[in-house]
XYZ file of N, CA and C in Angstrom:
471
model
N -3.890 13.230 -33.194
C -3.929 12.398 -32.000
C -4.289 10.973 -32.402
N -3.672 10.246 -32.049
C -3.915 8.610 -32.419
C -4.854 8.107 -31.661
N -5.807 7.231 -32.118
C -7.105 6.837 -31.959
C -7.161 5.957 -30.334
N -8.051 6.412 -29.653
C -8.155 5.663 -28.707
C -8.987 4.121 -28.349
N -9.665 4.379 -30.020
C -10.944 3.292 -29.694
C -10.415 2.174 -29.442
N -9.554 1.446 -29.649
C -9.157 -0.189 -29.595
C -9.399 0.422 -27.573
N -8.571 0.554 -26.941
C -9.069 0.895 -25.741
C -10.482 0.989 -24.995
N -10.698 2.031 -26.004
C -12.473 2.157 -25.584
C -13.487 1.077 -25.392
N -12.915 0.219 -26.793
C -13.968 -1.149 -26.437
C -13.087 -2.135 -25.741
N -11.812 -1.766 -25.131
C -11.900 -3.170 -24.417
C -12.375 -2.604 -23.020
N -12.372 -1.152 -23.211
C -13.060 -0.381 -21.319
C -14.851 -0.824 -21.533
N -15.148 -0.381 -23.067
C -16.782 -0.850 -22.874
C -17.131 -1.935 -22.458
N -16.562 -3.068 -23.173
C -16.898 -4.687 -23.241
C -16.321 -4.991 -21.821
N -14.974 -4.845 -20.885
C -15.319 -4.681 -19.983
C -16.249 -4.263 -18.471
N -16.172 -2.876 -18.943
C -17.310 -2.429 -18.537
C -18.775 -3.455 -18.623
N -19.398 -3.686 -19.598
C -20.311 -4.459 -19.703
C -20.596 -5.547 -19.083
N -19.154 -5.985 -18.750
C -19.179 -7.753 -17.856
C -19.015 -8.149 -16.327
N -18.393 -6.928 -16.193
C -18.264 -6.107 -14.822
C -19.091 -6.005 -14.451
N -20.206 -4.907 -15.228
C -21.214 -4.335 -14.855
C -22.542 -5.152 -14.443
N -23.011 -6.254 -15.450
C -23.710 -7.420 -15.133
C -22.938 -8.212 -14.290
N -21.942 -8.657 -14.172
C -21.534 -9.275 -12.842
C -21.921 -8.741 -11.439
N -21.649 -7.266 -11.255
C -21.351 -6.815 -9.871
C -23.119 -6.619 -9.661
N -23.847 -6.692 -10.498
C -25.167 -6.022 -10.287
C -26.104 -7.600 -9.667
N -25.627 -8.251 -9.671
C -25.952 -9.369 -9.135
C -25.948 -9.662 -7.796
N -25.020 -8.992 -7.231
C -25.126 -8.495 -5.682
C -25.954 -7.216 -5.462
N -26.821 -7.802 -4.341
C -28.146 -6.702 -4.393
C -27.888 -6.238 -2.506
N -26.773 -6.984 -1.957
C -26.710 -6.461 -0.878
C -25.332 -5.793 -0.477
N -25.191 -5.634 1.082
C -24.187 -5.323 1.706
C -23.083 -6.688 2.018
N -21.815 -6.733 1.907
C -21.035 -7.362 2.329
C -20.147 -6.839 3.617
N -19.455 -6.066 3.562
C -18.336 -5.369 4.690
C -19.521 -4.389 4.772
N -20.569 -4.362 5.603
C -21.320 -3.730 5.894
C -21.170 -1.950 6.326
N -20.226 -1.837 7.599
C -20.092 -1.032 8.039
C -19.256 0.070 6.680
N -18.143 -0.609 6.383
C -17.069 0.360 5.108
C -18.428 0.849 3.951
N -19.596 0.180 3.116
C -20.030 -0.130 2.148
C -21.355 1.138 2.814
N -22.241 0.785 3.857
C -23.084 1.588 4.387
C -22.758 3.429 5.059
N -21.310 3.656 5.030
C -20.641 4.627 4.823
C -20.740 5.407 3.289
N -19.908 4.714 2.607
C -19.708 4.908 1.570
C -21.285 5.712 0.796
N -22.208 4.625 1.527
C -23.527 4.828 0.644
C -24.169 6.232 1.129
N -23.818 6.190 2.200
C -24.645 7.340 3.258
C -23.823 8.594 2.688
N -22.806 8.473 2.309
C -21.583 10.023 1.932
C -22.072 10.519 0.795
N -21.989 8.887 -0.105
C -22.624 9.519 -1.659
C -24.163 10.107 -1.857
N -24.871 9.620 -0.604
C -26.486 10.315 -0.928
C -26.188 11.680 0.081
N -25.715 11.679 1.246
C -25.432 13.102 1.322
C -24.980 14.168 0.184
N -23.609 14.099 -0.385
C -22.844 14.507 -1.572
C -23.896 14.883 -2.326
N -24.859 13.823 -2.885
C -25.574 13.734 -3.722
C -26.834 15.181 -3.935
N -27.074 15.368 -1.910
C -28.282 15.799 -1.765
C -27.835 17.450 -1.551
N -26.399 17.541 -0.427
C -26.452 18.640 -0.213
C -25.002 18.939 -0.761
N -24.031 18.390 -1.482
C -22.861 18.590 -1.872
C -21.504 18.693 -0.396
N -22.097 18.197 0.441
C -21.140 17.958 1.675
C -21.512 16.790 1.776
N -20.113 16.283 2.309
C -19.813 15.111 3.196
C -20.597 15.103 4.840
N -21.886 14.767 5.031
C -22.264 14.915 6.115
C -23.250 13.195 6.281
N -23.372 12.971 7.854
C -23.717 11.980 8.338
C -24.540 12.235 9.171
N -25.978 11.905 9.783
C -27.058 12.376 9.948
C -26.669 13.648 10.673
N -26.779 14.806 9.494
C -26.781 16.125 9.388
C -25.672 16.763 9.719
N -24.863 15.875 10.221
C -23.259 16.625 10.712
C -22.104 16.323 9.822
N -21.230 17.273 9.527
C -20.516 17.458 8.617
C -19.266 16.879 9.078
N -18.495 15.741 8.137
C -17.623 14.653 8.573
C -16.311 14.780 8.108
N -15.825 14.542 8.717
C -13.941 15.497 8.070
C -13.749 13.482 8.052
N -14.109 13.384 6.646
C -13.534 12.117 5.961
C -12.668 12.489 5.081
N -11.381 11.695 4.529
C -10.479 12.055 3.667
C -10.535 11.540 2.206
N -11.945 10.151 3.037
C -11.986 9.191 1.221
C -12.825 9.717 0.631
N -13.002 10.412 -0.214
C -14.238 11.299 -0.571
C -14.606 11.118 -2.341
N -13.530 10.628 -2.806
C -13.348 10.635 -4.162
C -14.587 9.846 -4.429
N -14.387 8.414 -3.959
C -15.953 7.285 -4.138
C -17.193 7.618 -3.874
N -17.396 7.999 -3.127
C -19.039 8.594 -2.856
C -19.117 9.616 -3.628
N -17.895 10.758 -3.576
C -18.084 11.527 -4.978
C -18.943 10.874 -5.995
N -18.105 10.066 -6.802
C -18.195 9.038 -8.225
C -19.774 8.637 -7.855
N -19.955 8.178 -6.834
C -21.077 6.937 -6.534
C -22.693 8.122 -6.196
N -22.236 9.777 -5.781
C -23.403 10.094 -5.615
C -24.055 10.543 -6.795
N -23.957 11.381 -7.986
C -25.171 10.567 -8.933
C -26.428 9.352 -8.883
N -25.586 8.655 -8.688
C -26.919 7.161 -8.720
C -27.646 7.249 -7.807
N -26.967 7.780 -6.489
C -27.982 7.754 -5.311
C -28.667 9.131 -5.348
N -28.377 10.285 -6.174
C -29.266 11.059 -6.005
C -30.497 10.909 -7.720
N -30.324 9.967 -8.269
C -30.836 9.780 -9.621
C -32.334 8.437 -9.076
N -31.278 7.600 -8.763
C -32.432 5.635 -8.418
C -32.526 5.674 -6.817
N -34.148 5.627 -6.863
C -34.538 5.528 -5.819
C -33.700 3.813 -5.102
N -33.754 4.111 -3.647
C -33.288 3.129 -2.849
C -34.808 1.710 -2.864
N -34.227 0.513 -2.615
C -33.090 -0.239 -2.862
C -32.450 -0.367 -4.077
N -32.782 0.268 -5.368
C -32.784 -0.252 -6.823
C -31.127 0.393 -6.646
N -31.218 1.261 -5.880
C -29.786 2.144 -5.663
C -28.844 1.278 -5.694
N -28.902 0.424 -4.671
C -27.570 -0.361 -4.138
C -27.064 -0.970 -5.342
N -28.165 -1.918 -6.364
C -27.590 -2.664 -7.252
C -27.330 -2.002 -8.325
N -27.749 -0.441 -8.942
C -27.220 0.360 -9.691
C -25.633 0.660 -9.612
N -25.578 0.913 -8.037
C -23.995 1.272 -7.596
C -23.165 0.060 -7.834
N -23.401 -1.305 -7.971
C -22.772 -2.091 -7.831
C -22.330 -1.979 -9.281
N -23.296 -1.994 -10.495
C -23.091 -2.169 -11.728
C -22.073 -0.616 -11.811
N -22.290 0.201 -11.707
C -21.271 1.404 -11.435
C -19.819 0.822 -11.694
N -19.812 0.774 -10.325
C -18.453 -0.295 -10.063
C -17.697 -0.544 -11.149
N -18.888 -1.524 -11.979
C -18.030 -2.248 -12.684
C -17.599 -0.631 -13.799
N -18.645 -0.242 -14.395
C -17.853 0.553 -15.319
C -16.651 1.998 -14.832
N -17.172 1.909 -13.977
C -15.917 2.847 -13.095
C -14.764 1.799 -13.174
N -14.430 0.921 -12.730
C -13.136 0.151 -12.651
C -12.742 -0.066 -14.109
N -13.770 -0.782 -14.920
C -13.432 -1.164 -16.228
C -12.744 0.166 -16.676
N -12.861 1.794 -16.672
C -12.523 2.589 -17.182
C -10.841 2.761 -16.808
N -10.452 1.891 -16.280
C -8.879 1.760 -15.903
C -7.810 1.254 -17.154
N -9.083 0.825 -18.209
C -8.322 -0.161 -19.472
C -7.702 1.309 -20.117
N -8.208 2.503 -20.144
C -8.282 3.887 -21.270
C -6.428 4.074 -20.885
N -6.083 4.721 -19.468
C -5.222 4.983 -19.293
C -3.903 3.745 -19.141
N -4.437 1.998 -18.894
C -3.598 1.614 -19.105
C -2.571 1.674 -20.500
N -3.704 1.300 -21.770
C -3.248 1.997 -22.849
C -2.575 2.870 -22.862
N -2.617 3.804 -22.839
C -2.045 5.119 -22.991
C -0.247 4.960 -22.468
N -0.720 4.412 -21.249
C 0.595 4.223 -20.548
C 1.768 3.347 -21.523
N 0.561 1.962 -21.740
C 2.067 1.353 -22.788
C 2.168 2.311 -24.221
N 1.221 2.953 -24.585
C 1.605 3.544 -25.815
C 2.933 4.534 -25.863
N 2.731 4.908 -24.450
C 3.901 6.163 -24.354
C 5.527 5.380 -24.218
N 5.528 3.881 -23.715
C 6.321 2.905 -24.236
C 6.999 2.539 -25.604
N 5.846 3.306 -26.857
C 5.930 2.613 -28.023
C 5.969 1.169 -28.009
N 4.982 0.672 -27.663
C 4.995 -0.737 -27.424
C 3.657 -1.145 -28.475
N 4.175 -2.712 -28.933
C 3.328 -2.964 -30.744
C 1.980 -2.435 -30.147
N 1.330 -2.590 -30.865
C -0.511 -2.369 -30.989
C -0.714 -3.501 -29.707
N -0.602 -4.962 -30.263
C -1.025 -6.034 -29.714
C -0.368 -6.040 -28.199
N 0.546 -4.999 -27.410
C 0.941 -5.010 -26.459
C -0.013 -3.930 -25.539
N -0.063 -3.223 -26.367
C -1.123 -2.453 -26.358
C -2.316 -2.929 -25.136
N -2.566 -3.297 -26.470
C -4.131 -4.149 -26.207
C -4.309 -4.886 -24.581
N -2.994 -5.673 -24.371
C -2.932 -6.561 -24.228
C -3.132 -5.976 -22.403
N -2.053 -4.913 -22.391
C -2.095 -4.396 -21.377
C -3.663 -3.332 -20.758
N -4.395 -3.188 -21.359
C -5.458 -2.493 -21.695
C -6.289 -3.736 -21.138
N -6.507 -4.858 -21.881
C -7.639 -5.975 -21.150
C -6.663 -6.307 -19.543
N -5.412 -6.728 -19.407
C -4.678 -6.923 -18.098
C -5.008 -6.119 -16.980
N -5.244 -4.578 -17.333
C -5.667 -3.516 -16.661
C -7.179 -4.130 -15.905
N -7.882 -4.548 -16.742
C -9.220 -5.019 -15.669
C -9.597 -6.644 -15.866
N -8.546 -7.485 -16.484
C -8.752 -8.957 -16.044
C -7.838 -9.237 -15.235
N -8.316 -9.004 -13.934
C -7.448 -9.005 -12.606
C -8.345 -9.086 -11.454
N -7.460 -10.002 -10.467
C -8.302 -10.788 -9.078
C -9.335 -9.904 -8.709
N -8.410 -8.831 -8.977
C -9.111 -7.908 -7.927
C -10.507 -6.871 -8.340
N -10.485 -7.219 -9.708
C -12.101 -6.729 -10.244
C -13.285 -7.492 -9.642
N -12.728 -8.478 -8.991
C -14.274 -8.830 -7.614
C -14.445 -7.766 -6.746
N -13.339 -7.036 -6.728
C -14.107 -5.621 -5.768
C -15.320 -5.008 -6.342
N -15.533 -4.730 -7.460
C -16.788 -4.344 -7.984
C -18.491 -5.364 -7.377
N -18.165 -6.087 -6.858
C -19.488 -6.843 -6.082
C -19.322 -5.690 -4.584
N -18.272 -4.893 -4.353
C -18.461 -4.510 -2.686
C -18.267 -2.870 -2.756
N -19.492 -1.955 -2.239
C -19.337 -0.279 -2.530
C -18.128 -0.071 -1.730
N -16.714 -0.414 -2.551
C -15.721 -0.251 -1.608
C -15.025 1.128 -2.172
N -13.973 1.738 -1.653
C -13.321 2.706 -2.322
C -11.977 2.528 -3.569
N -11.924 1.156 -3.691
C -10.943 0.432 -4.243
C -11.350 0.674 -5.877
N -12.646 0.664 -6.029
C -13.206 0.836 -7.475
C -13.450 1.935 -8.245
N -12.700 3.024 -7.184
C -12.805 4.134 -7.859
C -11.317 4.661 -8.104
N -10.684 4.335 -6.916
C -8.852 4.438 -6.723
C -8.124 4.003 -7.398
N -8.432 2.438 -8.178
C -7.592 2.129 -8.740
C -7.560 2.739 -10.168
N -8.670 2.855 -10.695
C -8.442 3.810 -12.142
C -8.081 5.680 -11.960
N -8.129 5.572 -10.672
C -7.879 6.994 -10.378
C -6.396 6.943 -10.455
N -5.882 5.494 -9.645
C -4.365 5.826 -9.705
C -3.459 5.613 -11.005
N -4.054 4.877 -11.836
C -3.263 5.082 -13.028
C -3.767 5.740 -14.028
N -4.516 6.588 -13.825
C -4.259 7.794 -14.835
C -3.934 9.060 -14.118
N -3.840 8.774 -12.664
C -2.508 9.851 -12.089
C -1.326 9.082 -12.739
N -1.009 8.158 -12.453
C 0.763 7.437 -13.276
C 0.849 8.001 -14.933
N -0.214 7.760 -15.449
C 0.159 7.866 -17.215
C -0.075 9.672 -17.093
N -0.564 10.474 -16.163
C -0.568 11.917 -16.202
C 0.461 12.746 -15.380
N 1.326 11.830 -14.586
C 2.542 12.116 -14.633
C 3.510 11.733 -15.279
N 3.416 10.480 -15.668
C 4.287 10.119 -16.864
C 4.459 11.389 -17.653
N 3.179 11.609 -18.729
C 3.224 12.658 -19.287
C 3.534 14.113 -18.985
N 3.505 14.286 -17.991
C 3.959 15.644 -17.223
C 5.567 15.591 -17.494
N 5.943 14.534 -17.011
C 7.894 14.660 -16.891
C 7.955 14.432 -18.314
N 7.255 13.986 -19.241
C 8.212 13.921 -20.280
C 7.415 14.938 -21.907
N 6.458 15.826 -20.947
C 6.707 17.245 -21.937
C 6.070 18.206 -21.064
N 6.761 18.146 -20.046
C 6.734 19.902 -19.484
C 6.462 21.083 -20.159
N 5.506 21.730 -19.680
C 4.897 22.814 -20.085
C 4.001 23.570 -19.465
């Protein structure tokens, strides 16, 4: 299997800049979406359901508070919020692993590689990591669904 690390550190060192960036926001922005989010993942966290003071919530976004309840059942609140934020970042940064992958299955040089791997998280939209939105967990979710169907159609088994 060919080495993943050139990837790895551009997901770590990402990760890392992300992570001190987003942790700098210690509050709520889109209040209502973000105070959801938080309340699902410390439920998740506490009783493994999606529930909202004590009633069980037929939500469909579930993946993020998934990801996000750890921290809230690990760091006490408020230290929580700005833990989750730094989250963020390395949850999103982890989008560089499968961009790789994707151009590799291209055969595309090393340096294209790469290139697409840092592109994967030097993008507008890694300011979502300042907001507990569901965007920071989706978007690396959705492309390593793409590079795991990629790979599906082209060796069935």
């Amino acid at each position: 299997m060919r080495s993943l690390a050139p990837s790895a550190a551009i997901a770590a060192a990402a990760a890392v800049v992300l992570a001190a960036l987003a942790t700098r926001v210690g509050d709520w922005a889109v209040m209502t979406d973000e105070l959801l989010y938080q309340r699902l993942a410390i439920s998740i966290g506490e009783t493994g359901l999606p529930r909202l003071r004590g009633e069980f919530v037929d939500v469909y976004a579930l993946l993020y508070p998934f990801v996000l309840s750890p921290v809230f059942a690990i760091v006490d609140m408020p230290d929580a919020v700005v833990v989750a934020h730094g989250w963020n970042g390395v949850v999103f940064a982890s989008s560089a692993i499968p961009a790789y992958l994707l151009a590799r299955t291209l055969d595309l040089s090393q340096a294209a590689r790469l290139l697409a791997a840092a592109f994967a998280v030097v993008i507008p939209w890694s300011v979502i990591g300042g907001f507990l939105m569901t965007e920071n967990a989706a978007y690396p979710a959705s492309l390593w669904a793409a590079y795991l169907i990629q790979r599906a159609a082209t060796r069935p088994g």
